[in-house]
Coordinates of C-alpha atoms in Angstrom, one line a residue:
M1 CA 1.3 23.7 -3.5
S2 CA -0.5 20.5 -5.2
S3 CA -0.6 17.2 -7.4
G4 CA -3.7 15.4 -8.9
W5 CA -4.9 12.7 -6.8
V6 CA -7.0 9.3 -8.0
E7 CA -10.0 7.9 -6.1
L8 CA -10.0 4.7 -7.6
L9 CA -13.5 3.1 -6.7
P10 CA -14.6 0.1 -5.2
G11 CA -15.7 -2.7 -7.5
Y12 CA -15.4 -6.3 -8.0
D13 CA -13.6 -8.6 -10.4
D14 CA -15.6 -9.2 -13.7
E15 CA -16.5 -4.6 -13.3
L16 CA -15.3 -2.0 -14.6
V17 CA -12.3 0.2 -12.7
H18 CA -14.2 3.6 -11.4
I19 CA -12.4 6.9 -10.7
R20 CA -12.5 10.6 -10.2
L21 CA -9.7 13.0 -9.9
F22 CA -9.1 16.2 -8.2
H23 CA -6.4 18.0 -6.3
H24 CA -5.1 17.4 -2.9
P25 CA -2.4 19.8 -1.1
L26 CA 0.5 17.9 -0.6
S27 CA 0.4 17.7 3.3
S28 CA -2.0 15.3 2.4
L29 CA 0.4 12.9 0.9
P30 CA 0.5 10.7 4.6
E31 CA -3.0 9.3 4.1
C32 CA -1.8 8.5 -0.1
E33 CA -0.2 6.0 -1.4
A34 CA 1.8 5.9 -4.5
L35 CA 1.8 3.2 -7.1
S36 CA 4.9 2.5 -9.0
Y37 CA 4.6 -0.3 -11.8
E38 CA 6.2 -1.2 -15.9
W39 CA 4.2 0.6 -18.4
G40 CA 4.6 -2.3 -20.5
S41 CA 2.9 -1.7 -24.4
P42 CA 2.8 2.1 -24.5
K43 CA -0.6 1.2 -26.5
R44 CA -3.4 3.5 -23.7
D45 CA -6.0 1.0 -25.0
H46 CA -7.9 -0.1 -21.6
E47 CA -11.1 2.2 -20.7
I48 CA -11.9 3.1 -17.5
F49 CA -14.3 5.2 -16.3
C50 CA -14.1 8.9 -14.8
E51 CA -17.1 10.3 -13.3
G52 CA -18.7 9.1 -17.2
K53 CA -15.8 10.0 -19.3
V54 CA -14.0 7.3 -21.4
L55 CA -10.0 7.3 -19.9
K56 CA -7.9 5.0 -22.3
V57 CA -4.7 3.2 -20.4
T58 CA -2.8 0.7 -20.6
S59 CA -3.1 -3.1 -20.1
N60 CA -0.7 -3.1 -17.2
L61 CA -2.0 0.2 -14.8
L62 CA -5.5 -1.3 -15.8
A63 CA -5.3 -5.0 -14.4
A64 CA -3.3 -3.2 -11.1
L65 CA -6.1 -0.3 -11.0
K66 CA -8.2 -4.2 -10.7
R67 CA -6.1 -5.7 -8.5
L68 CA -5.6 -2.8 -6.2
R69 CA -9.1 -1.4 -6.4
P70 CA -11.2 -2.1 -2.5
S71 CA -13.9 -4.3 -2.8
G72 CA -17.7 -3.7 -4.2
Q73 CA -18.6 -4.1 -0.8
P74 CA -21.0 -0.4 0.1
V75 CA -19.5 0.0 3.1
Q76 CA -15.4 -0.6 1.9
K77 CA -14.0 3.7 1.2
P78 CA -12.2 4.6 -1.6
R79 CA -8.4 3.9 -2.0
L80 CA -6.2 7.3 -2.5
L81 CA -3.5 6.3 -5.4
W82 CA -0.8 8.8 -6.7
I83 CA -0.4 7.0 -9.8
D84 CA 2.0 8.8 -12.3
A85 CA -0.2 8.7 -16.5
L86 CA -3.3 9.6 -14.4
C87 CA -1.9 12.4 -12.3
I88 CA 0.1 13.9 -14.9
N89 CA -1.1 15.4 -18.5
Q90 CA 2.1 13.3 -20.5
E91 CA 1.4 15.2 -23.7
D92 CA 2.4 18.6 -21.8
I93 CA 5.3 19.5 -20.8
D94 CA 5.4 21.8 -18.5
E95 CA 2.8 20.0 -16.4
R96 CA 5.6 17.4 -16.6
S97 CA 8.9 19.3 -15.8
E98 CA 6.8 20.6 -12.9
Q99 CA 5.3 17.3 -11.4
V100 CA 8.9 15.3 -11.9
K101 CA 10.3 18.0 -9.9
L102 CA 7.7 17.2 -7.4
M103 CA 7.9 12.9 -7.1
T104 CA 10.9 13.9 -4.8
E105 CA 8.5 15.2 -2.0
I106 CA 5.8 12.9 -3.3
Y107 CA 7.2 9.3 -2.8
R108 CA 9.1 10.2 0.1
N109 CA 5.6 11.1 2.1
V110 CA 3.5 9.1 0.8
G111 CA 1.6 6.6 3.3
R112 CA 2.7 3.9 1.0
T113 CA 4.6 2.8 -1.9
L114 CA 2.6 0.2 -3.6
V115 CA 5.3 -1.8 -5.7
W116 CA 2.1 -3.5 -8.8
I117 CA 5.2 -6.5 -11.1
G118 CA 1.9 -8.1 -12.2
Y119 CA -0.1 -11.0 -12.2
A120 CA 1.8 -14.3 -10.2
P121 CA 2.7 -17.1 -12.1
P122 CA 0.3 -19.6 -13.1
Q123 CA 1.9 -22.4 -11.0
H124 CA 3.1 -22.8 -7.6
A125 CA 2.2 -19.3 -6.5
Q126 CA 1.2 -19.7 -3.6
E127 CA 4.5 -21.7 -2.0
A128 CA 7.2 -19.1 -3.8
I129 CA 5.4 -16.2 -1.6
D130 CA 5.0 -18.6 1.0
L131 CA 9.6 -18.3 1.1
I132 CA 10.2 -15.5 0.6
P133 CA 10.1 -15.4 4.5
Q134 CA 11.2 -17.9 5.3
L135 CA 14.1 -17.9 2.6
A136 CA 14.2 -14.4 4.6
T137 CA 14.8 -15.0 8.6
I138 CA 17.9 -17.2 7.1
I139 CA 19.2 -13.8 5.4
E140 CA 18.2 -12.0 9.4
S141 CA 20.7 -14.7 11.2
L142 CA 23.7 -13.9 9.4
S143 CA 26.6 -12.5 10.6
F144 CA 27.4 -10.2 8.1
P145 CA 25.8 -8.3 5.5
L146 CA 24.9 -10.6 2.7
W147 CA 26.3 -8.4 -0.3
T148 CA 29.0 -7.3 0.4
G149 CA 30.1 -10.6 3.4
P150 CA 32.7 -13.3 2.7
D151 CA 32.6 -15.2 0.0
R152 CA 29.5 -17.0 -2.3
D153 CA 30.6 -20.8 -0.5
S154 CA 29.0 -18.3 3.3
L155 CA 26.3 -20.3 2.6
P156 CA 26.2 -24.1 1.9
E157 CA 23.8 -24.9 -0.1
S158 CA 22.9 -27.6 3.4
L159 CA 22.0 -24.4 4.9
E160 CA 17.9 -25.5 5.8
I161 CA 15.3 -23.0 5.1
R162 CA 13.5 -25.0 6.9
P163 CA 13.5 -28.2 8.8
G164 CA 14.3 -30.9 6.7
Y165 CA 14.4 -28.9 3.5
T166 CA 17.6 -27.0 2.2
L167 CA 18.9 -24.7 -0.5
R168 CA 20.1 -27.1 -2.4
Q169 CA 16.5 -29.4 -2.3
L170 CA 14.8 -25.3 -3.1
A171 CA 17.7 -25.4 -6.4
S172 CA 15.6 -28.5 -8.0
D173 CA 12.3 -28.3 -6.8
P174 CA 9.7 -26.9 -9.2
V175 CA 8.7 -24.5 -6.9
F176 CA 12.2 -22.5 -7.2
Q177 CA 11.0 -21.9 -10.8
S178 CA 7.5 -19.2 -9.6
L179 CA 10.2 -17.8 -7.3
L180 CA 12.1 -16.9 -9.6
E181 CA 8.8 -16.0 -11.3
I182 CA 8.0 -13.6 -8.9
L183 CA 12.0 -11.9 -7.8
A184 CA 13.2 -11.2 -12.3
R185 CA 10.6 -9.0 -13.4
N186 CA 10.6 -7.0 -15.8
Y187 CA 9.4 -4.0 -13.8
F188 CA 12.9 -3.8 -12.6
R189 CA 14.4 -2.9 -16.3
R190 CA 12.2 0.3 -15.6
F191 CA 14.7 3.8 -15.2
W192 CA 11.3 5.2 -13.2
T193 CA 11.3 2.2 -10.8
V194 CA 15.0 3.3 -9.6
Q195 CA 14.0 6.2 -8.4
E196 CA 10.4 5.7 -6.5
I197 CA 11.9 2.5 -5.4
S198 CA 14.7 4.5 -3.5
L199 CA 12.9 7.8 -2.4
S200 CA 10.5 5.5 -0.5
F201 CA 10.9 4.3 2.2
V202 CA 11.6 -0.1 2.9
E203 CA 9.6 -0.1 6.4
K204 CA 6.4 2.1 3.8
T205 CA 7.1 -0.3 0.8
V206 CA 5.0 -3.3 -0.2
V207 CA 5.2 -5.5 -3.3
H208 CA 2.2 -6.6 -5.0
C209 CA 2.2 -9.6 -7.6
G210 CA -1.5 -10.8 -8.5
K211 CA -3.7 -11.3 -5.3
Y212 CA -0.5 -11.6 -3.5
A213 CA 1.5 -8.6 -1.0
V214 CA 5.1 -9.0 0.5
S215 CA 7.1 -6.5 1.8
W216 CA 9.5 -5.1 0.1
T217 CA 12.7 -6.0 2.3
K218 CA 12.7 -9.3 2.4
F219 CA 11.6 -9.0 -1.3
W220 CA 15.0 -7.5 -2.2
G221 CA 16.6 -9.9 0.3
V222 CA 16.1 -13.1 -1.0
A223 CA 16.7 -11.6 -4.1
Q224 CA 20.1 -11.0 -3.3
L225 CA 20.4 -14.6 -1.6
L226 CA 19.4 -16.7 -4.6
R227 CA 22.6 -14.1 -6.3
R228 CA 25.3 -14.6 -3.0
S229 CA 24.8 -18.5 -3.3
D230 CA 26.4 -20.7 -5.3
V231 CA 23.9 -23.8 -5.9
F232 CA 21.5 -21.4 -7.3
E233 CA 24.7 -19.5 -9.7
S234 CA 24.6 -22.5 -12.2
I235 CA 21.3 -23.1 -12.8
L236 CA 20.2 -18.7 -13.3
H237 CA 20.2 -17.9 -16.5
S238 CA 21.9 -14.8 -17.4
E239 CA 19.2 -12.5 -17.9
H240 CA 18.3 -13.9 -14.1
K241 CA 21.7 -12.7 -13.1
Q242 CA 21.1 -9.9 -14.6
L243 CA 16.9 -9.2 -12.9
L244 CA 18.0 -10.3 -9.9
D245 CA 21.5 -8.1 -10.0
G246 CA 19.5 -5.4 -10.8
V247 CA 17.2 -5.5 -7.5
A248 CA 19.9 -6.3 -5.2
Y249 CA 21.8 -3.0 -6.8
Q250 CA 17.7 -1.0 -6.0
G251 CA 18.1 -2.1 -2.6
D252 CA 21.3 -1.0 -1.6
L253 CA 21.0 2.2 -3.5
Q254 CA 18.0 3.2 -1.5
E255 CA 20.1 2.9 1.7
D256 CA 22.3 5.3 0.1
V257 CA 19.4 7.7 -1.1
Q258 CA 17.8 7.3 2.6
Q259 CA 21.3 8.5 4.4
G260 CA 21.8 11.1 1.6
T261 CA 25.0 9.8 0.5
V262 CA 24.2 9.1 -2.5
S263 CA 26.9 10.9 -5.3
F264 CA 25.2 11.8 -9.2
V265 CA 28.1 9.3 -10.7
L266 CA 26.9 6.9 -8.6
C267 CA 22.9 7.2 -9.9
A268 CA 24.4 6.7 -13.3
A269 CA 26.1 4.3 -12.0
T270 CA 23.1 2.5 -11.6
T271 CA 20.9 3.4 -13.3
Y272 CA 22.6 3.0 -16.9
S273 CA 20.9 -0.1 -18.8
R274 CA 17.7 1.0 -17.5
L275 CA 14.6 1.8 -19.9
C276 CA 12.3 5.1 -20.5
S277 CA 11.0 6.3 -23.6
E278 CA 13.0 9.0 -23.7
Q279 CA 16.5 10.3 -22.5
H280 CA 15.3 13.2 -20.7
D281 CA 13.6 11.0 -18.1
M282 CA 17.4 9.9 -17.0
I283 CA 18.5 12.5 -16.0
F284 CA 15.5 14.0 -14.8
G285 CA 14.9 10.5 -12.7
M286 CA 18.0 11.3 -11.2
L287 CA 17.6 14.6 -9.9
G288 CA 15.1 13.7 -7.1
M289 CA 17.5 10.9 -5.7
V290 CA 20.6 14.0 -5.4
Q291 CA 21.7 16.6 -3.1
S292 CA 19.5 18.9 -3.0
A293 CA 22.2 21.0 -4.3
I294 CA 22.9 19.6 -7.8
R295 CA 18.9 20.0 -8.4
T296 CA 19.1 24.0 -7.8
Q297 CA 21.7 23.9 -10.0
L298 CA 20.1 22.2 -13.1
Q299 CA 16.8 23.1 -12.3
H300 CA 16.7 26.0 -15.2
L301 CA 17.2 22.9 -17.0
D302 CA 13.7 21.0 -18.4
Y303 CA 11.8 18.5 -21.1
S304 CA 11.6 21.6 -23.9
T305 CA 15.6 22.0 -23.1
L306 CA 17.5 19.8 -26.2
I307 CA 18.9 16.4 -24.3
G308 CA 22.8 17.0 -25.3
K309 CA 22.5 20.4 -23.0
V310 CA 20.1 19.0 -20.8
L311 CA 23.2 15.5 -20.6
Q312 CA 26.3 18.3 -20.6
G313 CA 24.9 19.9 -18.3
A314 CA 24.3 17.1 -16.0
T315 CA 27.7 15.7 -16.5
E316 CA 29.3 18.8 -15.4
S317 CA 27.5 19.1 -12.1
M318 CA 28.8 15.3 -11.2
I319 CA 32.6 16.7 -12.2
R320 CA 32.1 19.7 -9.5
E321 CA 30.4 17.2 -7.1
L322 CA 33.3 14.9 -7.0
D323 CA 35.7 17.6 -7.8
S324 CA 37.1 15.5 -10.0
L325 CA 37.1 12.9 -13.5
V326 CA 35.9 9.6 -12.1
Y327 CA 32.6 10.1 -13.9
L328 CA 34.6 9.1 -16.8
C329 CA 34.4 5.3 -16.0
H330 CA 31.1 6.1 -17.8
H331 CA 32.1 7.5 -20.2
T332 CA 31.8 5.2 -23.4
V333 CA 30.1 6.9 -26.4
M334 CA 32.0 9.5 -28.6
I335 CA 29.7 12.3 -28.1
D336 CA 32.0 13.6 -31.9
S337 CA 30.7 9.9 -32.9
L338 CA 26.4 11.1 -32.2
R339 CA 26.9 14.7 -34.8
H340 CA 26.4 16.3 -31.7
P341 CA 28.8 19.3 -32.4
D342 CA 27.0 21.5 -30.4
V343 CA 27.9 19.1 -27.4
A344 CA 30.8 19.4 -25.4
S345 CA 32.6 16.1 -26.0
W346 CA 33.1 16.0 -22.2
T347 CA 29.9 15.0 -21.5
L348 CA 28.6 11.6 -20.4
W349 CA 26.1 10.6 -23.4
S350 CA 23.7 8.0 -21.7
E351 CA 20.6 6.5 -24.1
N352 CA 19.4 2.5 -24.0
D353 CA 21.7 1.6 -26.0
P354 CA 23.2 -2.2 -25.1
L355 CA 26.9 -2.0 -27.3
K356 CA 27.7 1.3 -25.5
D357 CA 27.1 -0.8 -21.5
P358 CA 29.5 0.9 -19.3
R359 CA 30.4 -2.8 -18.4
N360 CA 32.5 -2.7 -21.2
I361 CA 35.5 -0.8 -20.0
S362 CA 37.3 -2.9 -17.3
R363 CA 37.9 -1.2 -13.9
P364 CA 39.1 2.0 -13.1
L365 CA 43.0 1.8 -12.8
T366 CA 43.9 2.0 -9.5
Y367 CA 46.7 4.7 -9.1
E368 CA 47.2 7.6 -7.5
S369 CA 46.5 10.7 -9.4
Y370 CA 43.7 12.9 -6.9
I371 CA 45.9 15.5 -5.9
E372 CA 44.5 19.4 -4.2
R373 CA 46.1 21.1 -7.0
A374 CA 45.0 19.5 -10.4
H375 CA 41.4 18.8 -9.3
P376 CA 39.6 19.8 -12.7
T377 CA 37.8 23.6 -13.3
F378 CA 35.3 24.8 -16.5
A379 CA 35.5 27.9 -18.2
D380 CA 32.0 28.5 -19.3
A381 CA 31.5 25.8 -21.6
V382 CA 35.8 24.6 -21.8
L383 CA 36.8 21.8 -18.5
E384 CA 40.6 22.2 -17.8
A385 CA 42.3 19.2 -16.9
F386 CA 45.8 18.8 -15.8
G387 CA 47.9 16.1 -17.0
F388 CA 50.2 15.0 -19.5
V389 CA 51.2 13.7 -22.7
F390 CA 52.2 9.9 -22.2
D391 CA 51.7 8.9 -26.4
V392 CA 50.3 8.9 -29.8
V393 CA 48.4 6.4 -32.2
V394 CA 50.2 5.6 -35.4
H395 CA 47.5 2.6 -35.9
S396 CA 43.5 1.9 -35.8
S397 CA 40.8 0.2 -36.6
D398 CA 37.9 0.6 -38.4
N399 CA 34.9 0.7 -36.2
L400 CA 34.8 -2.8 -35.3
S401 CA 30.8 -4.6 -36.5
S402 CA 30.6 -8.4 -36.6
E403 CA 30.7 -8.6 -40.0
N404 CA 34.6 -6.7 -40.2
L405 CA 35.6 -7.9 -36.9
E406 CA 38.0 -10.5 -37.8
S407 CA 39.5 -8.7 -40.4
Q408 CA 40.3 -5.3 -38.3
V409 CA 41.4 -7.8 -35.6
L410 CA 43.8 -9.7 -38.0
G411 CA 45.4 -6.8 -39.0
I412 CA 46.1 -5.0 -35.9
Y413 CA 47.6 -8.5 -34.9
H414 CA 50.1 -8.1 -37.9
E415 CA 50.5 -4.2 -37.0
L416 CA 51.8 -5.7 -33.7
T417 CA 53.7 -8.2 -34.8
R418 CA 55.6 -5.8 -36.3
D419 CA 59.4 -5.4 -35.1
S420 CA 59.1 -1.9 -36.0
V421 CA 56.5 -1.3 -33.3
T422 CA 56.5 -4.1 -30.5
R423 CA 57.8 -2.9 -27.3
E424 CA 60.8 -4.9 -25.8
N425 CA 60.2 -7.6 -23.3
R426 CA 56.2 -7.8 -23.7
D427 CA 54.1 -10.6 -22.8
S428 CA 51.8 -12.2 -25.7
V429 CA 51.4 -10.6 -28.1
V430 CA 48.2 -12.6 -28.3
E431 CA 47.5 -11.9 -24.6
V432 CA 47.2 -8.2 -25.1
L433 CA 45.2 -8.3 -28.1
L434 CA 42.9 -10.2 -26.1
Q435 CA 42.5 -8.9 -23.1
T436 CA 41.9 -5.3 -25.6
A437 CA 39.6 -7.3 -27.6
T438 CA 37.7 -8.5 -25.2
M439 CA 37.9 -5.4 -22.2
T440 CA 39.1 -7.8 -19.5
S441 CA 42.6 -8.8 -18.2
D442 CA 40.9 -12.1 -16.2
F443 CA 38.7 -13.6 -18.8
W444 CA 41.9 -15.1 -21.0
P445 CA 44.4 -16.8 -20.2
T446 CA 47.9 -15.9 -22.4
I447 CA 47.6 -18.7 -25.4
P448 CA 51.2 -18.5 -27.3
S449 CA 49.6 -18.5 -30.7
M450 CA 47.2 -16.8 -32.9
D451 CA 45.2 -20.2 -34.5
S452 CA 44.5 -21.2 -30.7
W453 CA 42.4 -18.5 -30.4
Q454 CA 41.3 -16.9 -33.6
E455 CA 38.3 -19.0 -34.2
K456 CA 37.4 -18.3 -30.0
L457 CA 37.9 -14.6 -30.6
C458 CA 36.6 -13.9 -34.4
T459 CA 32.5 -15.9 -33.5
D460 CA 28.9 -13.8 -32.5
G461 CA 29.0 -15.5 -29.5
L462 CA 31.9 -14.1 -28.0
F463 CA 31.7 -10.4 -30.1
H464 CA 28.1 -9.9 -28.7
R465 CA 29.5 -11.2 -25.4
W466 CA 31.5 -8.0 -24.5
R467 CA 29.7 -5.9 -27.5
S468 CA 32.8 -5.0 -28.2
Q469 CA 30.4 -3.3 -31.3
G470 CA 31.3 0.6 -32.1
R471 CA 35.2 0.5 -31.0
N472 CA 37.6 0.2 -32.0
I473 CA 41.7 -1.6 -31.8
F474 CA 44.7 1.0 -31.9
V475 CA 48.0 0.7 -31.3
S476 CA 50.1 3.7 -30.1
K477 CA 54.0 4.4 -30.9
K478 CA 55.7 2.8 -28.4
G479 CA 53.6 -0.4 -28.7
Y480 CA 50.6 -0.1 -27.2
C481 CA 47.5 -2.3 -27.9
G482 CA 43.8 -0.7 -27.0
V483 CA 40.8 0.1 -27.3
G484 CA 38.6 3.4 -26.7
P485 CA 35.0 4.3 -26.1
A486 CA 32.0 3.8 -28.9
G487 CA 31.4 5.1 -32.3
D488 CA 29.7 5.2 -35.3
N489 CA 30.2 1.8 -37.1
S490 CA 26.9 1.7 -39.6
P491 CA 27.8 1.0 -43.3
G492 CA 29.5 3.7 -44.4
T493 CA 32.3 6.0 -45.0
S494 CA 32.1 6.3 -40.3
P495 CA 35.8 7.7 -39.2
P496 CA 37.7 5.2 -36.2
A497 CA 36.4 6.0 -33.2
V498 CA 40.4 6.8 -31.6
Q499 CA 42.0 7.9 -35.4
V500 CA 45.4 7.6 -35.6
G501 CA 47.4 10.9 -34.7
D502 CA 45.3 10.7 -31.5
Y503 CA 46.9 11.4 -28.2
I504 CA 46.9 9.6 -25.0
T505 CA 46.7 10.9 -21.8
F506 CA 46.5 11.2 -18.1
L507 CA 44.8 13.3 -16.6
A508 CA 44.8 14.2 -12.7
T509 CA 41.6 12.0 -10.7
A510 CA 40.6 10.6 -14.0
P511 CA 40.5 7.6 -13.2
G512 CA 42.8 5.8 -17.2
P513 CA 43.8 7.1 -19.9
V514 CA 42.3 9.4 -21.5
I515 CA 42.2 9.7 -25.7
L516 CA 41.9 13.2 -26.8
R517 CA 42.1 15.2 -30.5
R518 CA 44.0 17.8 -30.7
A519 CA 40.9 20.8 -31.2
D520 CA 41.5 24.1 -33.3
K521 CA 42.7 27.5 -30.8
G522 CA 45.0 25.8 -28.4
H523 CA 41.7 23.4 -27.5
W524 CA 40.9 19.5 -27.8
R525 CA 38.1 17.6 -28.5
M526 CA 37.9 14.5 -25.6
V527 CA 37.1 10.9 -27.7
G528 CA 37.3 9.5 -24.4
M529 CA 38.4 6.5 -22.3
A530 CA 40.6 4.2 -23.1
Q531 CA 42.1 0.4 -21.9
I532 CA 45.4 -0.5 -22.4
P533 CA 46.8 -3.2 -21.7
F534 CA 50.2 -3.3 -18.7
V535 CA 50.1 0.7 -20.1
T536 CA 50.3 1.0 -16.1
D537 CA 53.5 -0.9 -16.1
D538 CA 55.6 2.4 -17.7
T539 CA 58.4 3.1 -16.5
G540 CA 56.8 6.5 -18.3
V541 CA 53.9 6.5 -16.9
K542 CA 54.8 5.8 -13.0
E543 CA 57.4 8.8 -13.4
G544 CA 54.6 11.1 -15.0
I545 CA 52.8 9.7 -12.6
A546 CA 54.6 11.2 -9.7
S547 CA 55.6 14.4 -10.8
F548 CA 51.5 15.1 -10.3
H549 CA 52.6 15.9 -6.7
T550 CA 55.7 17.5 -7.8
K551 CA 56.1 19.4 -11.5
E552 CA 54.2 21.8 -13.4
L553 CA 51.0 19.9 -15.0
E554 CA 49.8 20.8 -18.6
K555 CA 46.3 22.0 -18.9
F556 CA 44.2 20.9 -21.5
C557 CA 41.6 23.2 -23.1
I558 CA 38.8 20.8 -23.7
R559 CA 35.8 21.8 -24.8

C-alpha cells in the first residue's frame, strides 16, 4: 500500500516554493516527516509550484513550507513530507475516506512529526524560547507528576528558574507575554492536531515556531507548569487558560493513546471543543486513536454516510466498549430538537457549538449502579436500558435565551415556592434555583432571598459564562427543580427541551438522572441527562438504587 508524498525542494527565503508529488510505499515512512499544522483561513490564494504547475495553498501552509524547506544550497537534499492538504485530494470523498484511515499508520511510523504553530512573536522571542528548556528542568526535578500532584501551592512563587530569577519575576517580565504567545496558539483549537500529536511518538515530535524549534515534551510540560502555579493563575486570561489546558490535555491523551488505553468516550470528552471543517472529521479523527476493534466495527462508515448515522454508529460503539451508559455525561444536545427523526435519540451529537458545551453538565453523580445483570443491550437501533422511574415533570420553562432568561427564571421561582409543589425540609429554594440555573453545586453560596441574586443571575455576563442557552428549567411532581439538555431556542415556536409529562429515570450504569419521553409501541425517546440538585438525597432514589441489586428492573426500549 502507498500514499502520496511531497518532496519539498531547497530554496532561499525570497524564492518561490517548489515541490514534487509522487507515491511512496508505506514501508518507507521512517524516511519521511509528517507535518501537523493549523489550516487557518480556508482560502487557498497563495501559489506554490509543482513541476511547472501552479498549486493553490493556504497562507499558513505557505509559511510552513518556506520555513521548513532546506536552504537554497545546491548540495541540500529535498525534504520528504506528508502533508494532508497536498497528499489527499480533498474534493474526492472516496480518496479522503481511504487516506484518513491510513493516518494512524502514517503518524505512528514517520521518522518525525513537525508541529508548525506559526511565526514567532515579534518581541522577546529568543528569550522566551530559551526559557522553555529552563522551565522544563523544573518539571523534571519535581517529585510528583505535575498535572496530578498536590495542589497548585506546591509550586511556590519563589521557585528559581535560574539563579536569581524566580517564577514571580517571570510573571512580571515582558518575556512572559511572549512565552504565552508561543504556547497558547490557535493550533490547539484544531481537531485534527489532537490525532496527529496523539499518534506521534513523544520523542519524535518537534514544535516549530518561526525559525525556532523545541521538543514537544518540553513544550507540553511548560504549558502544564503555567496552569499549575498560582503565580500565573491571576494573570492568565480565560482564553489563555483554555488553550494551555488544550496543550496539557493533549499530552495526557498522547500517553494514553501510545499505551493503547484510551477509550472512545475519553476521546470524545477530550476533543469536544476542537474545531474542524465538518462533523465527519470528529468521528473519523477519533477512530485513529481508539482500539482497532472499534475501527473494525465502524469501517463501513465514510464521508458519504449521513452524519446522523455516523454519530449513531459511533455512540453504539462507545456504549458497547465500556458496557455502560457513562457516555451520557456528554449527552447534552437533545436529538429531537435537531430535527433528525431518523437518528436514535440516544445518539451523542457532536458539533462545534459552544452553547452545547459538555462542561455545562455538572460532574457525574457518585451513586454505584454498575451491576452485571443490568448492562445496556441493543436490539437493532433500539437501546435497551434497565432502571426505574422516579418522578414526572409537571412544569417547564421555555428554552432559555438571552432575551427570556429573567422572565423564565422568575416563573420557575414562583412555581417552586408554591406550597403544593415545594418539598418539605428543602434547602433554600433560591439555592436550588441558582444551582440549577448555573449548573454547578459550588459556584453560589446559600442566598436567602430572591432580590439578593436576581440581578447577578439575570445578566448577560453570567448567562453566557454558564452557557445556559437552549436549556430549560423544569419542576417535578415531587418538587425537584432541574435543567436538562440543550434544545432549540431560536425565535418562534420551538418546544421546550424538557416537557411536561417527561419522566425522570435512573438507569443502571448511567452517571445521573436521565429524562425519558414516551413514544409509541412501548418505546421511549431519550431527552438526555439532567442536573437536579439534591435528588440523590431522596429516600426514594436511595431505595431505588439499592433495588438494582435485589429486584427486577424495568426495561426501557429507547429508540
